[in-house]
Amino acid sequence: MQTGLAEYPEGTIFNSDPNGISSYRRASCFRGETEDRGISLQDIWLGKNHTSSINFDDGPLPPSTSLYKFPDQQDKTATHFWVGSNVRDDPELVLQAWKRGDHLAVHTWLHAHLTTLSNFEILGELGWTIQIIHDLTGLVPLYYCPPYGDVDNRVRALAKFCPAA
């Protein structure tokens, strides 16, 4: 059964070891900082009443240009959660979204399961994406969205070291 959660190899070391992976499923990393369901008080899950938002994940990708038509037709802007390696591969689509006045945000460099990475790798996934967006637009993204919703308090703490968090 697919749960959408990160799967760890047999024998993976978790929180009991300082070099282990901090898994919220096995180590209860969320205790003490959550409202319910493992959601941090800092996470944004719902907008204000009577509001809506348009966001795109995983881009920019070739279909992005046709997707931009919808916000234009609604006279709205969108938020784009960019994968840094895709930004590198198609910077013109990033510039197109930026020129439209859309919000640019971070979705990591390689769309990785963040809780399975080392601290250094997490900082790289976020930092490299922030840097390439800044290099193209001069802007520093304000938000990030962890791929697959795979986040725990270790990832949140590390993200605070990046300007986007």
Short mmCIF file of C-alpha atoms in Angstrom, two decimals:
data_model
loop_
_atom_site.label_atom_id
_atom_site.label_comp_id
_atom_site.label_asym_id
_atom_site.label_seq_id
_atom_site.Cartn_x
_atom_site.Cartn_y
_atom_site.Cartn_z
CA MET A 1 0.00 0.00 0.00
CA GLN A 2 1.38 3.42 -0.96
CA THR A 3 1.14 5.96 1.84
CA GLY A 4 3.03 8.86 0.30
CA LEU A 5 5.52 8.71 3.16
CA ALA A 6 9.24 8.15 2.76
CA GLU A 7 10.25 4.50 2.91
CA TYR A 8 13.56 3.71 4.60
CA PRO A 9 15.77 0.71 3.83
CA GLU A 10 15.82 -2.17 6.32
CA GLY A 11 18.39 -1.47 9.03
CA THR A 12 18.27 2.34 8.75
CA ILE A 13 19.39 4.07 11.95
CA PHE A 14 16.88 6.56 13.34
CA ASN A 15 16.86 9.13 16.16
CA SER A 16 18.48 6.88 18.75
CA ASP A 17 21.82 7.52 17.01
CA PRO A 18 23.10 11.11 16.48
CA ASN A 19 24.06 10.17 12.92
CA GLY A 20 20.69 8.58 12.21
CA ILE A 21 17.68 9.76 10.25
CA SER A 22 15.07 11.77 12.11
CA SER A 23 11.85 10.06 11.09
CA TYR A 24 8.62 11.52 12.40
CA ARG A 25 6.91 8.17 11.92
CA ARG A 26 9.25 6.29 14.24
CA ALA A 27 10.72 8.96 16.50
CA SER A 28 7.75 11.28 17.09
CA CYS A 29 9.77 14.38 16.14
CA PHE A 30 6.60 16.46 16.08
CA ARG A 31 5.71 16.10 19.76
CA GLY A 32 5.46 19.40 21.59
CA GLU A 33 5.36 21.62 18.51
CA THR A 34 2.22 20.46 16.75
CA GLU A 35 -1.45 21.21 16.68
CA ASP A 36 -2.53 17.78 15.42
CA ARG A 37 -1.83 15.24 12.65
CA GLY A 38 1.89 16.07 12.78
CA ILE A 39 1.45 19.58 11.37
CA SER A 40 3.78 22.20 12.80
CA LEU A 41 2.40 25.49 14.00
CA GLN A 42 4.63 27.10 11.35
CA ASP A 43 3.18 25.11 8.44
CA ILE A 44 0.71 26.82 6.14
CA TRP A 45 -2.05 24.33 5.25
CA LEU A 46 -5.14 26.48 4.82
CA GLY A 47 -5.76 29.96 3.50
CA LYS A 48 -8.11 32.51 4.97
CA ASN A 49 -11.84 31.93 4.55
CA HIS A 50 -13.26 32.84 1.14
CA THR A 51 -9.84 32.87 -0.52
CA SER A 52 -8.23 30.64 -3.09
CA SER A 53 -4.76 30.25 -4.47
CA ILE A 54 -3.16 28.93 -7.62
CA ASN A 55 0.11 27.08 -7.28
CA PHE A 56 2.27 24.90 -9.47
CA ASP A 57 4.69 22.26 -8.20
CA ASP A 58 7.73 20.63 -9.76
CA GLY A 59 8.36 23.07 -12.61
CA PRO A 60 9.35 24.64 -14.69
CA LEU A 61 8.51 21.99 -17.25
CA PRO A 62 7.55 22.25 -20.94
CA PRO A 63 3.77 22.28 -20.20
CA SER A 64 4.24 25.27 -17.87
CA THR A 65 3.64 27.83 -20.63
CA SER A 66 0.16 26.49 -21.34
CA LEU A 67 -0.60 26.29 -17.60
CA TYR A 68 0.14 30.01 -17.25
CA LYS A 69 -2.95 30.76 -19.34
CA PHE A 70 -5.33 29.91 -16.49
CA PRO A 71 -4.09 32.53 -13.99
CA ASP A 72 -3.97 35.06 -16.83
CA GLN A 73 -7.61 34.33 -17.71
CA GLN A 74 -8.56 34.81 -14.06
CA ASP A 75 -6.47 37.98 -13.76
CA LYS A 76 -4.58 36.31 -10.91
CA THR A 77 -1.01 35.50 -10.04
CA ALA A 78 0.26 32.07 -9.06
CA THR A 79 2.88 30.61 -6.77
CA HIS A 80 5.46 28.34 -8.37
CA PHE A 81 7.30 25.81 -6.22
CA TRP A 82 10.39 25.29 -8.39
CA VAL A 83 12.69 22.30 -8.60
CA GLY A 84 16.14 23.86 -8.90
CA SER A 85 17.47 21.43 -11.52
CA ASN A 86 14.43 22.24 -13.69
CA VAL A 87 15.13 25.96 -13.22
CA ARG A 88 18.67 25.35 -14.47
CA ASP A 89 17.32 23.43 -17.49
CA ASP A 90 14.65 25.97 -18.48
CA PRO A 91 15.42 29.45 -17.11
CA GLU A 92 13.21 31.18 -19.70
CA LEU A 93 10.07 29.71 -18.12
CA VAL A 94 11.19 31.04 -14.74
CA LEU A 95 11.68 34.50 -16.20
CA GLN A 96 8.27 34.28 -17.87
CA ALA A 97 6.59 33.53 -14.51
CA TRP A 98 8.60 36.23 -12.75
CA LYS A 99 7.67 38.84 -15.39
CA ARG A 100 4.00 37.91 -14.92
CA GLY A 101 4.36 38.93 -11.27
CA ASP A 102 4.00 35.40 -9.92
CA HIS A 103 5.46 34.28 -6.60
CA LEU A 104 8.57 32.11 -6.89
CA ALA A 105 9.21 29.52 -4.18
CA VAL A 106 11.46 26.54 -3.50
CA HIS A 107 10.64 22.85 -4.02
CA THR A 108 14.26 21.59 -3.58
CA TRP A 109 16.95 20.91 -6.17
CA LEU A 110 16.10 17.29 -7.07
CA HIS A 111 12.60 16.78 -5.58
CA ALA A 112 14.09 14.63 -2.84
CA HIS A 113 12.50 13.05 0.24
CA LEU A 114 14.08 15.51 2.67
CA THR A 115 13.81 13.35 5.80
CA THR A 116 16.04 10.73 4.15
CA LEU A 117 18.91 13.18 3.55
CA SER A 118 21.80 14.33 5.72
CA ASN A 119 21.73 17.82 7.21
CA PHE A 120 24.27 18.99 4.64
CA GLU A 121 22.22 17.55 1.76
CA ILE A 122 19.04 19.28 2.99
CA LEU A 123 20.82 22.63 3.12
CA GLY A 124 22.12 22.00 -0.39
CA GLU A 125 18.68 21.06 -1.76
CA LEU A 126 17.18 24.29 -0.43
CA GLY A 127 20.18 26.59 -0.79
CA TRP A 128 21.05 25.72 -4.39
CA THR A 129 17.45 26.31 -5.45
CA ILE A 130 17.30 29.64 -3.61
CA GLN A 131 20.57 30.65 -5.25
CA ILE A 132 19.56 29.84 -8.83
CA ILE A 133 16.23 31.65 -8.46
CA HIS A 134 18.10 34.65 -7.05
CA ASP A 135 20.70 34.52 -9.83
CA LEU A 136 17.95 34.66 -12.47
CA THR A 137 15.60 37.19 -10.90
CA GLY A 138 17.41 39.02 -8.11
CA LEU A 139 14.71 37.82 -5.70
CA VAL A 140 15.08 35.61 -2.65
CA PRO A 141 12.12 33.20 -2.40
CA LEU A 142 10.07 33.52 0.80
CA TYR A 143 8.62 29.99 0.98
CA TYR A 144 9.49 26.37 0.39
CA CYS A 145 7.34 23.29 0.03
CA PRO A 146 8.90 19.93 0.92
CA PRO A 147 8.34 17.37 -1.86
CA TYR A 148 5.74 14.73 -0.96
CA GLY A 149 5.04 16.69 2.24
CA ASP A 150 8.05 14.81 3.65
CA VAL A 151 9.08 17.06 6.53
CA ASP A 152 9.92 16.73 10.20
CA ASN A 153 11.28 19.07 12.85
CA ARG A 154 14.89 18.40 11.81
CA VAL A 155 14.10 19.54 8.25
CA ARG A 156 12.21 22.57 9.58
CA ALA A 157 15.12 23.53 11.84
CA LEU A 158 17.62 23.27 8.99
CA ALA A 159 15.36 25.25 6.65
CA LYS A 160 15.56 28.17 9.07
CA PHE A 161 19.21 28.54 8.05
CA CYS A 162 18.08 29.25 4.48
CA PRO A 163 16.60 32.64 3.53
CA ALA A 164 13.48 31.01 2.08
CA ALA A 165 12.26 29.51 5.32
#
